[in-house]
Amino acid sequence: MNWQDTHVTVAGLGVSGVPAARVLRGLGARVTVVNDGDDERSRQQAAELETLGVTVRLGDGATLPEGTGLIVTAPGWKPDKPLFRAAAEAGVPVWGDVELAWRLRGPDAAPWLAVTGTNGKTTTVQMLAAILAAAGLRTAAVGNIGVSLLDAVLADEPYDVLAVELSSYQLHWAPSLRAHSATVLNLAPDHLDWHGSMAAYAADKGRIYEGNTVACVYNTADPATEELVRAADVEEGCRAVGFTLGPPGTSELGVVDGILVDRAFVEDRQQRAQELAEVSDIEPPAPHNIANALAAAALARAYGVEPRAVRDGLRVFRPDAHRIARVAEIDGVTYVDDSKATNPHAARASLTSYERVVWVAGGLLKGADVDELVAAAADRLRAVVLIGRDRDQIAEALARHAPDVPVIDIAAADTGAMDLVVRHAGELAQPGDVVLLAPAAASMDMFDNYGARGDAFAAAVDRYLQGE
């Protein structure tokens, strides 16, 4: 594009809008930022951008600025917003920050190995980056993980390959994206209030496979991911590669006797398999985390990484905080923080990692149904402690599927609520049990984010340990 002649409207400030506005202004575009909010942080960001010659309109995210030739939107802005309806009527294209980054890549740009799914995206991308680094490649984990793709593609020192986490929101606004290889880890209802239906959510996830050149990696335990591969329009020669927690078939990665093995990226895959790593190299070795490791390994192998680098990368990788993080052990009871389990699918993976659980659950369910989760976990539950705005919905599911399980309802929503949670959970737990914070819900009804919720849990466990 001739950016000098283009008036670009950036929809939304924040972690994607501010870098997009800066980059576009640096390219010579005339940039206007529109933002729904008008709080102190927005005013500070606006002041910084205005020094660069960017026009910022706070508190008015609905009106299309006159002369707009392109909109670059923050990924979270819903497609039904009035701004986008006005753009459609005026024939103005809408890109996300991922689309902008894709189009701004240079001729020798690093290939993208892309990851999406309802759960496990961040862990898988971080595992993938660790494996690529172990292979001696200059790489970074970027995208929805919090590191700007724009910064990565415009970096002074080029990367060899990028490990890219993409949300369904980002994929919705990235029609031109064409990855080297990609995976959809799993599919379960989430963000349906944004997408409008499960079909629309799945379709946006499936965009990650469009135009893949080497491999489309899918989860054999989740047939919906394979269906998305079948529906994708890929480059000639691109292969479908599965991953499984059991022994792999041809063109799959899987597990045999505690060993991660590859039957996809080897010669004579009909007869041979390549050892990659041991399950014990993965931290933690929970089933869903082993699946994440297999998906990361498949993408790395698709890029040509040697087996030794898969092992070495997995050995050095450690998950972020609040992802099945062991907090403490008190009188034979282990306390685990999986505050990142913000939907039922993630909570189910966490719950099924332990045999006997006192479950801490609740928050904002975002329209998600918890019946299947509760039914699947019922025989593992010692007791349940409920918090948050939508805790009644979980209580109703427990009454249907686990009527004999003791349930403690914590109505408090102040800073002391987590102390009540931990005290009740500790009293209900028996030696060998796990007190598991896996809320199956978002945190914003009580906390700033899932990290703050996990921190509050860990701090409450510490106080309980000290007898406070």
Coordinates of C-alpha atoms in Angstrom, one line a residue:
M1 CA 0.0 0.0 0.0
N2 CA 1.0 3.6 -0.5
W3 CA 0.7 4.5 3.2
Q4 CA 1.4 8.2 2.5
D5 CA -2.0 8.5 0.9
T6 CA -4.0 6.4 3.3
H7 CA -6.1 7.5 6.2
V8 CA -6.1 4.6 8.7
T9 CA -8.5 4.4 11.7
V10 CA -7.2 2.3 14.5
A11 CA -10.0 0.9 16.6
G12 CA -9.0 0.6 20.3
L13 CA -6.0 1.5 22.3
G14 CA -4.2 -1.0 24.6
V15 CA -1.6 -3.6 23.8
S16 CA -2.4 -3.9 20.1
G17 CA -3.8 -0.5 19.2
V18 CA -1.0 1.6 20.5
P19 CA 1.8 -0.3 18.6
A20 CA -0.3 -0.3 15.4
A21 CA -0.9 3.4 15.6
R22 CA 2.8 4.0 16.1
V23 CA 3.9 1.7 13.2
L24 CA 1.3 3.2 10.8
R25 CA 2.3 6.7 11.6
G26 CA 5.9 5.8 11.1
L27 CA 5.0 4.5 7.7
G28 CA 3.5 7.9 6.8
A29 CA -0.2 7.1 7.1
R30 CA -2.6 9.6 8.5
V31 CA -3.8 7.9 11.7
T32 CA -6.9 8.4 13.8
V33 CA -7.5 6.2 16.9
V34 CA -11.0 5.8 18.2
N35 CA -11.6 4.3 21.6
D36 CA -14.7 3.5 23.6
G37 CA -13.1 4.3 26.9
D38 CA -12.0 7.7 28.3
D39 CA -10.3 6.7 31.5
E40 CA -6.9 7.9 32.9
R41 CA -4.9 5.2 31.2
S42 CA -6.6 5.9 27.8
R43 CA -5.9 9.6 28.2
Q44 CA -2.2 8.9 29.0
Q45 CA -1.9 6.7 25.9
A46 CA -3.7 9.3 23.8
A47 CA -1.3 12.0 24.9
E48 CA 1.7 9.9 23.9
L49 CA 0.3 9.2 20.5
E50 CA -0.7 12.8 19.8
T51 CA 3.0 13.8 20.2
L52 CA 3.6 11.6 17.1
G53 CA 0.9 13.3 15.1
V54 CA -1.8 10.7 15.7
T55 CA -5.4 12.0 16.2
V56 CA -7.2 10.3 19.1
R57 CA -10.9 10.3 19.8
L58 CA -11.8 9.0 23.3
G59 CA -15.3 7.9 24.2
D60 CA -16.3 7.6 20.6
G61 CA -15.6 4.2 19.1
A62 CA -18.8 4.0 17.1
T63 CA -18.4 6.7 14.4
L64 CA -16.3 6.1 11.3
P65 CA -14.0 9.0 10.8
E66 CA -14.4 10.8 7.5
G67 CA -12.0 9.7 4.8
T68 CA -11.1 6.4 6.4
G69 CA -9.5 4.0 3.8
L70 CA -8.7 1.2 6.2
I71 CA -9.5 0.1 9.8
V72 CA -7.0 -1.7 11.9
T73 CA -8.9 -3.1 14.9
A74 CA -7.9 -4.4 18.3
P75 CA -8.8 -8.1 18.2
G76 CA -11.4 -8.0 21.0
W77 CA -13.7 -5.6 19.2
K78 CA -16.8 -7.5 18.2
P79 CA -17.7 -7.7 14.5
D80 CA -21.2 -6.3 15.1
K81 CA -20.0 -3.0 16.4
P82 CA -21.5 0.1 14.7
L83 CA -18.1 1.1 13.5
F84 CA -17.7 -2.0 11.4
R85 CA -21.2 -1.8 10.1
A86 CA -20.4 1.7 8.9
A87 CA -17.2 0.4 7.3
A88 CA -19.0 -2.3 5.5
E89 CA -21.5 0.2 4.0
A90 CA -18.6 2.4 2.9
G91 CA -16.5 -0.5 1.5
V92 CA -13.7 0.1 4.0
P93 CA -11.7 -3.1 4.7
V94 CA -11.0 -4.1 8.3
W95 CA -7.8 -5.7 9.4
G96 CA -6.6 -6.9 12.8
D97 CA -3.1 -6.2 14.1
V98 CA -2.1 -9.8 13.0
E99 CA -3.2 -9.0 9.5
L100 CA -1.2 -5.8 9.5
A101 CA 1.9 -7.6 10.8
W102 CA 1.5 -10.3 8.1
R103 CA 1.3 -7.7 5.3
L104 CA 4.2 -5.7 6.6
R105 CA 6.6 -8.7 6.5
G106 CA 9.7 -8.2 4.4
P107 CA 10.6 -10.4 1.4
D108 CA 12.8 -12.7 3.5
A109 CA 10.5 -12.7 6.5
A110 CA 10.6 -15.5 9.1
P111 CA 8.0 -18.2 8.6
W112 CA 5.2 -18.5 11.2
L113 CA 4.5 -21.7 13.1
A114 CA 1.0 -20.9 14.4
V115 CA -1.0 -22.2 17.4
T116 CA -4.6 -21.8 18.4
G117 CA -7.2 -23.8 20.3
T118 CA -9.6 -23.3 23.2
N119 CA -6.9 -24.2 25.8
G120 CA -3.2 -24.7 25.9
K121 CA -2.1 -22.1 23.3
T122 CA 0.3 -20.2 25.5
T123 CA 2.0 -23.3 26.9
T124 CA 2.3 -24.9 23.5
V125 CA 3.8 -21.7 21.9
Q126 CA 6.3 -21.4 24.8
M127 CA 7.3 -25.1 24.4
L128 CA 7.7 -24.6 20.7
A129 CA 9.9 -21.5 21.2
A130 CA 12.0 -23.4 23.6
I131 CA 12.5 -26.3 21.1
L132 CA 13.3 -23.9 18.3
A133 CA 15.8 -22.1 20.5
A134 CA 17.4 -25.4 21.5
A135 CA 17.9 -26.0 17.8
G136 CA 20.0 -22.9 17.6
L137 CA 17.4 -20.8 15.8
R138 CA 16.6 -17.1 16.5
T139 CA 13.0 -17.2 17.5
A140 CA 10.4 -15.7 19.8
A141 CA 7.0 -16.6 21.2
V142 CA 4.7 -13.8 19.9
G143 CA 1.1 -12.9 19.2
N144 CA -1.7 -13.4 21.7
I145 CA 1.0 -14.3 24.3
G146 CA 1.5 -10.6 24.8
V147 CA 4.6 -9.9 22.6
S148 CA 3.6 -7.7 19.6
L149 CA 3.8 -9.4 16.2
L150 CA 4.4 -6.0 14.7
D151 CA 7.5 -5.6 16.8
A152 CA 8.7 -9.1 15.7
V153 CA 8.2 -8.6 12.0
L154 CA 9.8 -5.2 12.0
A155 CA 12.7 -6.1 14.3
D156 CA 16.1 -4.7 13.3
E157 CA 17.7 -8.2 13.7
P158 CA 15.5 -10.7 11.8
Y159 CA 14.2 -13.9 13.3
D160 CA 14.7 -17.3 11.7
V161 CA 11.2 -18.5 12.6
L162 CA 8.4 -17.3 14.9
A163 CA 6.2 -19.3 17.3
V164 CA 2.8 -17.5 17.0
E165 CA -0.1 -17.8 19.4
L166 CA -3.4 -16.7 17.8
S167 CA -6.8 -16.3 19.4
S168 CA -10.1 -16.8 17.6
Y169 CA -10.5 -13.0 17.7
Q170 CA -7.2 -12.4 16.0
L171 CA -7.9 -15.1 13.4
H172 CA -11.3 -13.5 12.6
W173 CA -9.5 -10.3 11.5
A174 CA -6.6 -12.0 9.7
P175 CA -8.0 -13.1 6.3
S176 CA -4.6 -13.2 4.5
L177 CA -2.6 -15.2 7.0
R178 CA -0.8 -18.1 5.5
A179 CA 1.4 -20.0 8.0
H180 CA 4.2 -22.5 7.3
S181 CA 2.5 -25.0 9.6
A182 CA -0.3 -24.6 12.2
T183 CA -2.3 -26.5 14.8
V184 CA -5.7 -26.3 16.4
L185 CA -5.1 -28.0 19.8
N186 CA -8.7 -28.5 20.8
L187 CA -12.2 -27.1 20.4
A188 CA -14.8 -26.4 23.1
P189 CA -17.4 -23.8 23.5
D190 CA -15.8 -20.4 24.5
H191 CA -16.3 -16.8 23.7
L192 CA -19.7 -17.6 22.2
D193 CA -20.9 -14.2 23.3
W194 CA -18.4 -12.7 20.8
H195 CA -18.7 -15.1 17.9
G196 CA -22.4 -15.7 18.2
S197 CA -22.3 -19.5 17.7
M198 CA -20.1 -22.5 18.1
A199 CA -20.0 -22.9 14.3
A200 CA -18.7 -19.3 13.9
Y201 CA -16.1 -19.8 16.7
A202 CA -14.9 -23.0 15.0
A203 CA -14.7 -21.4 11.6
D204 CA -12.5 -18.6 12.9
K205 CA -10.2 -21.1 14.6
G206 CA -10.0 -23.1 11.4
R207 CA -8.7 -20.0 9.5
I208 CA -5.3 -20.9 11.0
Y209 CA -5.0 -23.8 8.5
E210 CA -5.8 -21.8 5.4
G211 CA -2.8 -21.7 3.0
N212 CA -0.5 -23.8 5.2
T213 CA 2.5 -25.0 3.2
V214 CA 4.0 -27.9 5.2
A215 CA 1.8 -29.3 7.9
C216 CA -1.7 -29.0 9.5
V217 CA -1.4 -30.5 12.9
Y218 CA -4.6 -31.8 14.6
N219 CA -5.6 -33.6 17.8
T220 CA -6.8 -37.1 17.1
A221 CA -8.8 -37.1 20.4
D222 CA -10.8 -34.1 19.1
P223 CA -12.4 -34.9 15.7
A224 CA -13.5 -31.3 15.2
T225 CA -9.9 -30.3 14.8
E226 CA -9.4 -32.9 12.0
E227 CA -12.6 -31.6 10.3
L228 CA -11.1 -28.2 10.2
V229 CA -8.0 -29.6 8.4
R230 CA -10.2 -31.3 5.9
A231 CA -12.1 -28.1 5.2
A232 CA -9.0 -26.0 4.8
D233 CA -7.6 -24.8 1.4
V234 CA -3.9 -25.6 1.8
E235 CA -0.8 -25.5 -0.5
E236 CA -0.2 -28.5 -2.6
G237 CA 1.9 -31.0 -0.7
C238 CA 0.8 -29.8 2.8
R239 CA 0.2 -32.8 5.1
A240 CA -2.3 -33.6 7.8
V241 CA -0.4 -34.7 11.0
G242 CA -2.1 -35.9 14.1
F243 CA -1.0 -36.1 17.7
T244 CA -2.2 -38.6 20.2
L245 CA -1.6 -39.7 23.8
G246 CA -1.5 -43.3 22.7
P247 CA 0.8 -45.1 20.2
P248 CA 0.9 -43.1 17.0
G249 CA -0.3 -44.3 13.6
T250 CA 1.3 -43.3 10.3
S251 CA 1.7 -39.5 10.0
E252 CA 1.2 -39.1 13.8
L253 CA 3.1 -38.2 16.9
G254 CA 2.3 -40.1 20.1
V255 CA 3.4 -41.9 23.2
V256 CA 4.8 -45.4 23.6
D257 CA 6.0 -46.7 27.0
G258 CA 6.6 -43.2 28.3
I259 CA 8.4 -42.0 25.2
L260 CA 7.3 -39.3 22.8
V261 CA 7.7 -40.7 19.3
D262 CA 7.4 -39.3 15.8
R263 CA 5.9 -41.3 12.9
A264 CA 5.2 -38.3 10.7
F265 CA 8.5 -36.7 9.9
V266 CA 10.7 -39.8 9.4
E267 CA 11.7 -41.8 6.4
D268 CA 9.6 -44.9 5.9
R269 CA 7.0 -43.8 8.4
Q270 CA 5.0 -46.9 7.7
Q271 CA 7.7 -49.0 9.5
R272 CA 9.7 -46.6 11.6
A273 CA 9.3 -44.2 14.5
Q274 CA 11.8 -41.6 15.9
E275 CA 12.2 -41.2 19.7
L276 CA 11.9 -37.5 20.6
A277 CA 11.8 -37.2 24.4
E278 CA 10.5 -38.8 27.5
V279 CA 7.3 -38.0 29.3
S280 CA 9.4 -37.2 32.4
D281 CA 11.0 -34.4 30.4
I282 CA 7.7 -32.5 30.5
E283 CA 6.8 -30.3 33.4
P284 CA 4.1 -31.0 34.6
P285 CA 3.5 -34.4 33.0
A286 CA -0.3 -34.0 33.1
P287 CA -2.1 -35.6 30.1
H288 CA -3.1 -32.3 28.5
N289 CA 0.4 -30.9 28.9
I290 CA 1.8 -34.0 27.2
A291 CA -0.6 -33.2 24.3
N292 CA 0.7 -29.7 24.2
A293 CA 4.3 -31.0 24.0
L294 CA 3.3 -33.3 21.1
A295 CA 1.7 -30.5 19.2
A296 CA 4.8 -28.3 19.8
A297 CA 7.1 -31.1 18.7
A298 CA 5.0 -31.7 15.5
L299 CA 5.3 -28.0 14.5
A300 CA 9.0 -28.0 15.2
R301 CA 9.6 -31.2 13.3
A302 CA 7.6 -29.8 10.4
Y303 CA 10.1 -27.0 10.3
G304 CA 13.0 -29.5 10.2
V305 CA 14.2 -29.5 13.8
E306 CA 16.2 -32.5 14.9
P307 CA 14.9 -34.8 17.6
R308 CA 17.6 -33.8 20.1
A309 CA 16.3 -30.2 20.1
V310 CA 12.8 -31.4 20.9
R311 CA 14.1 -33.2 24.0
D312 CA 16.4 -30.4 25.1
G313 CA 13.7 -27.7 24.6
L314 CA 11.1 -29.6 26.6
R315 CA 13.6 -30.2 29.4
V316 CA 14.3 -26.5 29.9
F317 CA 10.7 -25.4 29.6
R318 CA 8.8 -24.4 32.6
P319 CA 5.1 -23.2 32.5
D320 CA 4.1 -19.7 33.5
A321 CA 2.5 -19.1 36.9
H322 CA -1.1 -20.1 37.5
R323 CA -0.9 -23.1 35.2
I324 CA -1.1 -26.2 37.4
A325 CA 1.4 -24.6 39.7
R326 CA 2.1 -26.4 43.0
V327 CA 1.7 -23.9 45.8
A328 CA 2.4 -25.9 48.9
E329 CA 1.8 -29.2 50.7
I330 CA 0.2 -29.1 54.2
D331 CA -0.5 -32.2 56.2
G332 CA -0.4 -34.4 53.2
V333 CA -2.7 -32.1 51.2
T334 CA -1.3 -30.5 48.0
Y335 CA -2.5 -27.0 47.0
V336 CA -2.4 -26.3 43.2
D337 CA -3.1 -23.0 41.4
D338 CA -4.6 -23.4 38.0
S339 CA -6.3 -20.1 37.9
K340 CA -5.6 -20.0 34.1
A341 CA -8.4 -22.6 33.8
T342 CA -10.9 -19.9 32.8
N343 CA -13.4 -22.2 31.0
P344 CA -14.9 -25.6 31.6
H345 CA -12.7 -27.3 29.0
A346 CA -9.5 -26.2 30.7
A347 CA -10.9 -27.0 34.2
R348 CA -11.8 -30.5 33.0
A349 CA -8.2 -31.1 31.8
S350 CA -6.9 -30.0 35.2
L351 CA -9.4 -31.9 37.3
T352 CA -8.7 -35.2 35.5
S353 CA -5.0 -34.9 36.3
Y354 CA -5.7 -35.8 39.9
E355 CA -7.5 -38.7 41.6
R356 CA -9.1 -36.9 44.6
V357 CA -9.8 -33.2 44.6
V358 CA -11.3 -30.5 46.7
W359 CA -12.3 -28.2 43.8
V360 CA -12.3 -24.4 44.1
A361 CA -14.5 -23.1 41.3
G362 CA -16.6 -20.2 40.1
G363 CA -16.4 -16.7 38.6
L364 CA -17.8 -15.5 35.2
L365 CA -18.9 -18.4 33.1
K366 CA -19.5 -16.2 30.0
G367 CA -22.4 -18.3 28.9
A368 CA -20.6 -21.6 29.1
D369 CA -22.3 -24.8 30.2
V370 CA -20.7 -26.7 33.1
D371 CA -22.9 -29.9 33.1
E372 CA -20.4 -32.0 31.1
L373 CA -17.5 -30.8 33.2
V374 CA -19.2 -31.7 36.5
A375 CA -20.5 -35.0 35.3
A376 CA -16.9 -36.0 34.1
A377 CA -15.3 -34.9 37.4
A378 CA -18.0 -36.1 39.8
D379 CA -16.2 -39.3 41.0
R380 CA -13.0 -37.4 41.7
L381 CA -14.5 -34.7 44.0
R382 CA -14.0 -34.8 47.7
A383 CA -15.7 -31.5 48.1
V384 CA -16.3 -28.2 46.2
V385 CA -15.8 -24.6 47.4
L386 CA -17.7 -22.1 45.2
I387 CA -16.9 -18.4 44.6
G388 CA -17.9 -15.7 42.2
R389 CA -20.9 -14.4 40.4
D390 CA -22.0 -17.5 38.5
R391 CA -21.3 -20.0 41.3
D392 CA -25.0 -20.9 41.5
Q393 CA -24.9 -22.5 38.0
I394 CA -22.1 -24.7 39.1
A395 CA -24.0 -25.6 42.3
E396 CA -27.0 -26.6 40.2
A397 CA -24.9 -28.9 38.1
L398 CA -23.3 -30.4 41.2
A399 CA -26.8 -31.1 42.6
R400 CA -27.7 -33.0 39.4
H401 CA -24.5 -34.9 38.8
A402 CA -22.7 -35.1 42.2
P403 CA -25.5 -34.7 44.9
D404 CA -23.5 -36.4 47.6
V405 CA -20.4 -34.1 47.3
P406 CA -20.2 -31.5 50.0
V407 CA -20.5 -27.9 48.6
I408 CA -19.4 -24.8 50.4
D409 CA -20.8 -21.5 49.0
I410 CA -18.6 -18.4 49.6
A411 CA -20.8 -15.4 49.0
A412 CA -18.1 -12.9 50.0
A413 CA -16.4 -11.0 47.2
D414 CA -14.0 -8.9 49.1
T415 CA -10.2 -9.3 49.6
G416 CA -10.7 -11.8 52.4
A417 CA -12.8 -14.2 50.4
M418 CA -9.9 -16.4 49.4
D419 CA -8.9 -16.9 53.0
L420 CA -12.4 -18.4 53.6
V421 CA -12.0 -20.5 50.5
V422 CA -8.6 -22.0 51.6
R423 CA -9.7 -22.5 55.2
H424 CA -12.9 -24.4 54.2
A425 CA -11.0 -26.4 51.5
G426 CA -8.3 -27.3 54.0
E427 CA -10.8 -28.5 56.5
L428 CA -12.5 -30.7 53.9
A429 CA -9.4 -32.2 52.4
Q430 CA -7.8 -35.5 53.5
P431 CA -4.2 -36.6 53.2
G432 CA -3.4 -37.4 49.6
D433 CA -6.0 -35.0 48.3
V434 CA -5.4 -32.0 46.1
V435 CA -7.0 -28.6 46.8
L436 CA -7.3 -27.4 43.2
L437 CA -8.1 -23.8 42.1
A438 CA -9.4 -24.5 38.6
P439 CA -12.3 -22.1 38.4
A440 CA -13.8 -22.9 34.9
A441 CA -14.6 -19.3 34.7
A442 CA -13.1 -15.8 34.2
S443 CA -12.0 -13.8 37.1
M444 CA -13.1 -10.2 36.5
D445 CA -16.1 -10.3 38.9
M446 CA -13.7 -10.4 41.8
F447 CA -10.2 -9.9 40.5
D448 CA -8.3 -7.8 37.9
N449 CA -7.3 -11.0 36.0
Y450 CA -6.7 -14.7 36.5
G451 CA -3.2 -13.9 37.7
A452 CA -4.4 -11.8 40.6
R453 CA -6.9 -14.6 41.4
G454 CA -4.1 -17.1 41.5
D455 CA -1.9 -14.8 43.6
A456 CA -4.7 -14.4 46.1
F457 CA -5.1 -18.1 46.4
A458 CA -1.3 -18.7 46.9
A459 CA -1.2 -15.9 49.5
A460 CA -4.2 -17.4 51.3
V461 CA -2.5 -20.8 51.3
D462 CA 0.6 -19.3 52.8
R463 CA -1.4 -17.6 55.6
Y464 CA -3.2 -20.9 56.3
L465 CA 0.1 -22.7 56.4
Q466 CA 1.3 -20.2 59.0
G467 CA -1.8 -20.7 61.1
E468 CA -3.1 -17.2 60.5

